[in-house]
Short mmCIF file of C-alpha atoms in Angstrom, two decimals:
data_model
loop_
_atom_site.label_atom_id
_atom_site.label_comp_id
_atom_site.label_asym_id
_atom_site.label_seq_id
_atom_site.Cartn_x
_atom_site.Cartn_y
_atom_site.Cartn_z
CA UNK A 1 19.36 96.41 -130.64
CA UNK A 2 19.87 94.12 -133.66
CA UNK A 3 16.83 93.16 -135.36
CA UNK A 4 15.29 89.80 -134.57
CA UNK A 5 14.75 86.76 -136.50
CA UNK A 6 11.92 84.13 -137.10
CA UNK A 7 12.17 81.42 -135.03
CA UNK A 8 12.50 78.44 -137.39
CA UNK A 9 12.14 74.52 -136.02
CA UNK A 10 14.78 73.28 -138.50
CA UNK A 11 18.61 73.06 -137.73
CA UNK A 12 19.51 76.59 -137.38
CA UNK A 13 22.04 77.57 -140.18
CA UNK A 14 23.79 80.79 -138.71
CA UNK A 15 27.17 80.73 -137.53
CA UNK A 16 28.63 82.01 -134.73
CA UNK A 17 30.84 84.94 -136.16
CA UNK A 18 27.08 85.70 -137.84
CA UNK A 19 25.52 85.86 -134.48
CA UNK A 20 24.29 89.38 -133.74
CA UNK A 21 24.32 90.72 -130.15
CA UNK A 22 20.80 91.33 -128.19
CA UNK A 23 19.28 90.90 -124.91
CA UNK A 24 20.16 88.11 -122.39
CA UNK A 25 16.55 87.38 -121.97
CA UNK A 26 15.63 87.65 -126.06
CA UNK A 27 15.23 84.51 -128.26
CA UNK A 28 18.78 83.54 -130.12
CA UNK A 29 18.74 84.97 -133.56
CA UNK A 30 19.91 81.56 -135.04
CA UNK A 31 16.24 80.74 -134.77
CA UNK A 32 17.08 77.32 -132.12
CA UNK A 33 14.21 78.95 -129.85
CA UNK A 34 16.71 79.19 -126.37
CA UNK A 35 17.14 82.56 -125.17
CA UNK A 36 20.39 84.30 -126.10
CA UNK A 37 21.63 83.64 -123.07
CA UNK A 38 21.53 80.05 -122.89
CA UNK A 39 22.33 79.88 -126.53
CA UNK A 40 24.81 81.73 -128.44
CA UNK A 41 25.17 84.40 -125.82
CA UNK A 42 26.33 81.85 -123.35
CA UNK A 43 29.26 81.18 -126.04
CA UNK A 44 30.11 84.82 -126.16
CA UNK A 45 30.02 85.47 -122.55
CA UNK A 46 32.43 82.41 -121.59
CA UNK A 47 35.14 83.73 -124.15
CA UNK A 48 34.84 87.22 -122.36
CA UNK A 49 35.44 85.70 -118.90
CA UNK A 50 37.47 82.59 -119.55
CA UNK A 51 41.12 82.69 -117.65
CA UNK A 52 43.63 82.57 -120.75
CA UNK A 53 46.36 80.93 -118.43
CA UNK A 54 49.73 81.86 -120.70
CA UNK A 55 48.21 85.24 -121.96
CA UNK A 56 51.47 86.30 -123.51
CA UNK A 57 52.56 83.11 -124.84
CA UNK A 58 54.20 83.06 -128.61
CA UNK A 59 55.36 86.14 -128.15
CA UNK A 60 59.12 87.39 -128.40
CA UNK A 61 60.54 87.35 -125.05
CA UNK A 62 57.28 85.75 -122.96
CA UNK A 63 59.08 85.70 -119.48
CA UNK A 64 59.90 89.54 -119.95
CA UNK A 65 56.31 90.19 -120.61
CA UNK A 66 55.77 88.23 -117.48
CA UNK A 67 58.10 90.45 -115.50
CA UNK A 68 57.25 93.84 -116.76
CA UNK A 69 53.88 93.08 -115.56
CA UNK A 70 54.26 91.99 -112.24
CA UNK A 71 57.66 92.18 -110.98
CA UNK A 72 59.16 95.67 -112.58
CA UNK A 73 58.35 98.87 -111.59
CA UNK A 74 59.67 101.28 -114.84
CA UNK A 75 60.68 99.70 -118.15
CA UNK A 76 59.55 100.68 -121.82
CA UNK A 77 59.89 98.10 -124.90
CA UNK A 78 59.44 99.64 -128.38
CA UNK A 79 56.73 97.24 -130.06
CA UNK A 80 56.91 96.55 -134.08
CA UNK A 81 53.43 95.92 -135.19
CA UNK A 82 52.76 93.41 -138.24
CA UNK A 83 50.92 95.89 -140.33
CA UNK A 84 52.23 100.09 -141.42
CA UNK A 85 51.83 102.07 -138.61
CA UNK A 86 49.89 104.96 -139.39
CA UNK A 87 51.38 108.16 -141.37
CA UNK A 88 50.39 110.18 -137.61
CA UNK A 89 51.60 107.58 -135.53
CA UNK A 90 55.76 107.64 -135.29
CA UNK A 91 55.65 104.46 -132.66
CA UNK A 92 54.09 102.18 -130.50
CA UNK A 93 56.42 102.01 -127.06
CA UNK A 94 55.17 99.35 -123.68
CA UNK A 95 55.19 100.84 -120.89
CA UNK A 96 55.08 99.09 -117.34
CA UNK A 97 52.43 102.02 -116.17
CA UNK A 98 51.41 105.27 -116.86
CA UNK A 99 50.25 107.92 -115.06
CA UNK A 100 46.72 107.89 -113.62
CA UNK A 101 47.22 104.55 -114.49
CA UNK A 102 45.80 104.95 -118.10
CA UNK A 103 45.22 102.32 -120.35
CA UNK A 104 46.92 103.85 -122.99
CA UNK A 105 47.71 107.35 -123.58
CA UNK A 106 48.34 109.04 -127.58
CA UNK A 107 51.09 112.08 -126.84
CA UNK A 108 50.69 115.55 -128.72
CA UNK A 109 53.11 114.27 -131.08
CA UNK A 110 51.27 111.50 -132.50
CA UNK A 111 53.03 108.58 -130.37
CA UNK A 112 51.66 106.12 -128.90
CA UNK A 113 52.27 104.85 -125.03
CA UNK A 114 50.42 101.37 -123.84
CA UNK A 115 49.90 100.58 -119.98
CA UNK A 116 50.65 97.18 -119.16
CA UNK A 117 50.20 96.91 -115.16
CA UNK A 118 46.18 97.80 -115.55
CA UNK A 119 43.59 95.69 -114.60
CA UNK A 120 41.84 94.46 -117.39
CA UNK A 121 37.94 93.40 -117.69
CA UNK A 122 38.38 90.18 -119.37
CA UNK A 123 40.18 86.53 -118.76
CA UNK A 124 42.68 87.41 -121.48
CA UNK A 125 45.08 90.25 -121.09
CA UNK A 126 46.57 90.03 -124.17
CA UNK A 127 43.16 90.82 -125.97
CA UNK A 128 42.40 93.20 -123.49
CA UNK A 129 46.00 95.22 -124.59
CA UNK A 130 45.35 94.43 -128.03
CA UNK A 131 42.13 96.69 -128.14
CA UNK A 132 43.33 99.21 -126.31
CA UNK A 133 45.95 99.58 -128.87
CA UNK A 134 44.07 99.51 -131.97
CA UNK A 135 42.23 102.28 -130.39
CA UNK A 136 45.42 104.37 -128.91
CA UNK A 137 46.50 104.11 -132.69
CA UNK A 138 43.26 106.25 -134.12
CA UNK A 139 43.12 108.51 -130.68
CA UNK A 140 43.18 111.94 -130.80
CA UNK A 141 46.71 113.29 -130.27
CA UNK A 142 47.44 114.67 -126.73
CA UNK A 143 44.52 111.84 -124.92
CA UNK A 144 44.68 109.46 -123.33
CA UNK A 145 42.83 105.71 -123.81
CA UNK A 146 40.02 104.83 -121.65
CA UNK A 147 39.44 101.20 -120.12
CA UNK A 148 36.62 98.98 -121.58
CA UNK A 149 35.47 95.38 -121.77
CA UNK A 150 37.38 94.22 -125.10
CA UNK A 151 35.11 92.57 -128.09
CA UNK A 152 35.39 88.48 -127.28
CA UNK A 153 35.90 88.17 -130.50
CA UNK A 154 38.36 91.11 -130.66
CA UNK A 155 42.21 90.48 -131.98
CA UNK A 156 44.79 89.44 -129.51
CA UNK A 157 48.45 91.13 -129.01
CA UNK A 158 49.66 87.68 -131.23
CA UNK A 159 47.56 89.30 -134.22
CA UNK A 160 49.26 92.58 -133.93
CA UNK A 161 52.66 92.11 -133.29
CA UNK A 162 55.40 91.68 -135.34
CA UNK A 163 56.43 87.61 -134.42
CA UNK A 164 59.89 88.47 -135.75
CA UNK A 165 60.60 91.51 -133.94
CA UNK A 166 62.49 91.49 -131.26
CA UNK A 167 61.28 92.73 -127.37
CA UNK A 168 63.84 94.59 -125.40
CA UNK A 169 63.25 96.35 -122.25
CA UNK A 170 64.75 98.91 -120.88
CA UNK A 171 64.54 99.17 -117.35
CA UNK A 172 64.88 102.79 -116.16
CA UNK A 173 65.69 104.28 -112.66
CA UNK A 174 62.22 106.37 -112.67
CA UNK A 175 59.22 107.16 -114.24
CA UNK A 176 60.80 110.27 -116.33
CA UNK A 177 59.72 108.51 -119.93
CA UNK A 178 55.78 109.69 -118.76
CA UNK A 179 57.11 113.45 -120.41
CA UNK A 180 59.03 114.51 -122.64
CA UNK A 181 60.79 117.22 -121.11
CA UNK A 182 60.64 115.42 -117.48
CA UNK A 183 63.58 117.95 -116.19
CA UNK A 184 61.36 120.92 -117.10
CA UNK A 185 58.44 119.74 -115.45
CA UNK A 186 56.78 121.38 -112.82
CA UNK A 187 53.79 121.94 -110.54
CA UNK A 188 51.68 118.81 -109.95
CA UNK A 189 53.37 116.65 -113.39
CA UNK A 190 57.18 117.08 -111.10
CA UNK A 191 55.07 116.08 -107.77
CA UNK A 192 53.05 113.04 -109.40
CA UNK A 193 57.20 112.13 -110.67
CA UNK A 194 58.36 112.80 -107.71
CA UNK A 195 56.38 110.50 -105.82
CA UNK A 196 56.50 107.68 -108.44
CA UNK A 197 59.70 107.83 -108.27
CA UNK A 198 60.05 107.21 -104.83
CA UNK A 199 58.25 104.03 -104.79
CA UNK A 200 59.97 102.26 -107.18
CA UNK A 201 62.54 99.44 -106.38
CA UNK A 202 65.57 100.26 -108.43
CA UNK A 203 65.58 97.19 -110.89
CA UNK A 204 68.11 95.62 -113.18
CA UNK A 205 68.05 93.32 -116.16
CA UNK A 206 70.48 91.18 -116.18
CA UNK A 207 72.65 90.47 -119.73
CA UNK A 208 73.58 86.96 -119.44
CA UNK A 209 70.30 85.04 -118.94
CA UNK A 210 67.22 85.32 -120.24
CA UNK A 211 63.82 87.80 -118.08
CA UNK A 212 66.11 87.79 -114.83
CA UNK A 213 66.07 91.25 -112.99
CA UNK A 214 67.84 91.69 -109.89
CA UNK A 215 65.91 94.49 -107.27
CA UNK A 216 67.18 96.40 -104.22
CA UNK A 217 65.11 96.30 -101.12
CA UNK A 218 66.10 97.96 -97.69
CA UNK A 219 67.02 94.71 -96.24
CA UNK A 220 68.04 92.82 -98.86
CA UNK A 221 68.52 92.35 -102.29
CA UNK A 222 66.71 89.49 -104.59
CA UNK A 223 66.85 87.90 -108.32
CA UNK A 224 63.09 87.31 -109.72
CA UNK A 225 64.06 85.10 -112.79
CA UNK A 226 61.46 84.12 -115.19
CA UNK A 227 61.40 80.66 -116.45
CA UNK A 228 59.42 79.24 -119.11
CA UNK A 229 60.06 75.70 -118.48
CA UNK A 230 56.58 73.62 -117.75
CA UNK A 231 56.51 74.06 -114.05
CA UNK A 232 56.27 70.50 -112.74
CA UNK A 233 59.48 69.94 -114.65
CA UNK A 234 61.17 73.09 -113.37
CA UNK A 235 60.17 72.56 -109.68
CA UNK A 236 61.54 68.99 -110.05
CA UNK A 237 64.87 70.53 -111.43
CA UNK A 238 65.01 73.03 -108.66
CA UNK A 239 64.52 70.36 -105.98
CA UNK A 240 67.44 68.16 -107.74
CA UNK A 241 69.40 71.25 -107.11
CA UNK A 242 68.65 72.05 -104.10
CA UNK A 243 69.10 68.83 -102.07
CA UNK A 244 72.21 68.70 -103.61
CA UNK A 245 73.61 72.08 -102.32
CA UNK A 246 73.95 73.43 -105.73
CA UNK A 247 70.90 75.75 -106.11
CA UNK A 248 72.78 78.97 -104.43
CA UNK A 249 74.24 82.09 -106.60
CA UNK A 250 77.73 82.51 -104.51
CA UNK A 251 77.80 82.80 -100.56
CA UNK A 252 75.17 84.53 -98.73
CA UNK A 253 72.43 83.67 -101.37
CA UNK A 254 69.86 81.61 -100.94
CA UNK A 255 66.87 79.99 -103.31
CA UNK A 256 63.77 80.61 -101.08
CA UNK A 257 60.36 79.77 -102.97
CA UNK A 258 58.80 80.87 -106.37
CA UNK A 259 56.01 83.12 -107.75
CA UNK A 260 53.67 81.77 -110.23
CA UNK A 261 52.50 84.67 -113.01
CA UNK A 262 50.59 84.21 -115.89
CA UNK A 263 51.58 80.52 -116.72
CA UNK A 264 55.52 81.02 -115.60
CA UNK A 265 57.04 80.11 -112.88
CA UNK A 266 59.88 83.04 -111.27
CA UNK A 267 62.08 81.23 -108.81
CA UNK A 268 63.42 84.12 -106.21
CA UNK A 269 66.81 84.35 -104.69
CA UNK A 270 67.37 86.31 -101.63
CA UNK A 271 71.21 88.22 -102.12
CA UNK A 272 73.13 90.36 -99.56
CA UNK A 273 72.78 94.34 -100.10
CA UNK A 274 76.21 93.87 -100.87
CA UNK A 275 75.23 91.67 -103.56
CA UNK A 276 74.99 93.88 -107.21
CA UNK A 277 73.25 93.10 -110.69
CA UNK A 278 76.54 92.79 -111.95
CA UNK A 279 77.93 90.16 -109.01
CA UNK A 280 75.58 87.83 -109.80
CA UNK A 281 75.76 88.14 -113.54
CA UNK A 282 78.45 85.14 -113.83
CA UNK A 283 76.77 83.34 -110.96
CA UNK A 284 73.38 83.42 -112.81
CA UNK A 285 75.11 82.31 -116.15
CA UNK A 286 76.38 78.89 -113.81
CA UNK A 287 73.21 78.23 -111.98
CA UNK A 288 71.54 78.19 -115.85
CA UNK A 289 74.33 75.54 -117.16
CA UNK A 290 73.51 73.04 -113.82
CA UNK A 291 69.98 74.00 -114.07
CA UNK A 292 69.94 72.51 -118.16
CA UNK A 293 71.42 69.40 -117.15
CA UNK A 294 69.02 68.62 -114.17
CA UNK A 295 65.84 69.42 -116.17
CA UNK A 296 67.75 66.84 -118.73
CA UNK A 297 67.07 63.97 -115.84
CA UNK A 298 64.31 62.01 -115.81
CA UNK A 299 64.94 59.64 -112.90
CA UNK A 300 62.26 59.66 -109.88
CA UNK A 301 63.38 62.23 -107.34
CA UNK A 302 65.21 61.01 -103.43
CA UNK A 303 63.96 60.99 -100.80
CA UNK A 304 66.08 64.11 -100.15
CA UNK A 305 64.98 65.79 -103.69
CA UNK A 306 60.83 65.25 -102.66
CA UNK A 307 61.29 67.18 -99.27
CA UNK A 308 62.88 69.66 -101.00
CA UNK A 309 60.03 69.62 -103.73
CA UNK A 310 58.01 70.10 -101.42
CA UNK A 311 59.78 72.84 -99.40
CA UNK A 312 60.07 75.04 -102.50
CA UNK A 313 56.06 74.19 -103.46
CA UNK A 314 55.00 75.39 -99.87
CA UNK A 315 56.79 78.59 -100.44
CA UNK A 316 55.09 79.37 -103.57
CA UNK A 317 53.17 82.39 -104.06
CA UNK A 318 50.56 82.94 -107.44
CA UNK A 319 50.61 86.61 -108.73
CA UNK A 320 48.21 85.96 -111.15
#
């Protein structure tokens, strides 16, 4: 417990960042006579719990972020950091998850693995990742990184990242990037691949646009494609589209709602099993073309253009 001050009746002079930590119930060490809890503490605990709405916004490639954390099952992204790695640590790689769902997870060889589909504890994800990577980064080799409530005042992932570097997933097939000898494993590491494997929905990135990913399902195949145009804009686009018969990718597709993730919105195409990543590659590079010039229009939507607004708002599903 941090050591208390005098309570003083003038104009307390302590900042914030100053502020040491102590009970809820304690008097405020800036000396205003409140609590801690209805002083500075009530500061602290609203930056903990706030809702950061864009989390991963100013990043390189923000809609891929997006995707890898809700929509893909198996991708890895090799992360450049602002400052020298250290001597021990050869790289930092994303991962979409690991196994037992870790956190984070420091290989035998010094590497360094971070978890992105985990819960976190806070409002802010992207502080929440951050710490779990400065402390993946001074981890023993061969452990992994448990979970725990980030500092509020802790750095964020836009701190630690290289702005300039570039962020390029690669989506695999299965979860065979967890080892490093995946085609020797055996015992319960091959059964925990094994069913991992199983589960996932074999995923593609598409070339030609910008955080699209095409996914098989049994019935039918889809295109999640995320867009970081301000929503109320977008969805008036869409609906411009739409009501004008031109919001399809090619016969047998069919623009059927949107998710909302993390500040994005993903409009969601239902395709024909027939229908493959590379089919709707050229399709996908049209749709963005007509797409550019109806988010250039500014006149009030139809009557035709509002149902359809509101069509594609009703089918609209929030991830995060």
């Amino acid at each position: 417990m941090a050591k208390k001050r005098p309570q003083t009746k003038g104009k307390p002079q302590v900042t914030s960042g100053e502020i040491p930590v102590v009970g809820a119930r304690e008097p405020c060490p800036c000396g205003s006579g409140r609590r801690y809890k209805a002083c500075h503490g009530r500061d602290a605990a609203h930056a903990v719990t706030e809702l950061v709405q864009r989390p991963f916004e100013g990043l390189p490639g923000e809609g891929d972020w997006v995707a890898l954390r809700e929509l893909v099952p198996a991708a890895t992204v090799q992360l450049p950091l602002k400052d020298k790695l250290p001597d021990d640590v050869p790289s930092v790689t994303l991962a979409t998850v690991l196994p037992m769902a870790w956190p984070a997870l420091r290989r035998d060889d010094g590497t360094v693995l971070l978890g992105l589909q985990n819960d976190t504890s806070s409002g802010d994800i992207s502080r929440d990742l951050a710490d779990t990577l400065q402390r993946a980064l001074t981890a023993e080799p061969g452990s992994p990184v448990q979970a725990r409530r980030a500092p509020a005042d802790g750095p964020r992932l836009q701190d630690l990242l290289d702005p300039s570097g570039a962020f390029e997933p690669v989506v695999h097939t299965g979860f065979e990037f967890w080892v490093p000898d995946s085609e020797n494993a055996s015992g319960e590491v091959a059964a925990s691949l094994e069913r991992a494997n199983a589960a996932a929905i074999p995923t593609v990135k598409l070339s030609g646009v910008d955080s699209a990913y095409w996914c098989e399902t049994p019935d039918k195949n889809h295109l999640r494609w995320v867009m970081p145009h301000p929503e109320e804009k977008l969805l008036d686009a869409l609906a411009r589209l739409h009501a004008a018969g031109a919001s399809s990718l090619g016969e047998g597709t069919r623009l059927v709602g949107s998710f909302r993730a993390h500040g994005l919105t993903v409009p969601v195409w239902d395709l024909p099993s027939a229908v493959k990543a590379e089919d709707i590659e050229k399709p996908a590079a049209e749709f963005a073309e007509r797409l550019a010039s109806a988010l250039a229009t500014d006149a009030p939507l139809t009557a035709d253009e509002r149902r359809a607004r509101g069509g594609l708002t009703n089918r609209q599903v929030t991830l995060s």
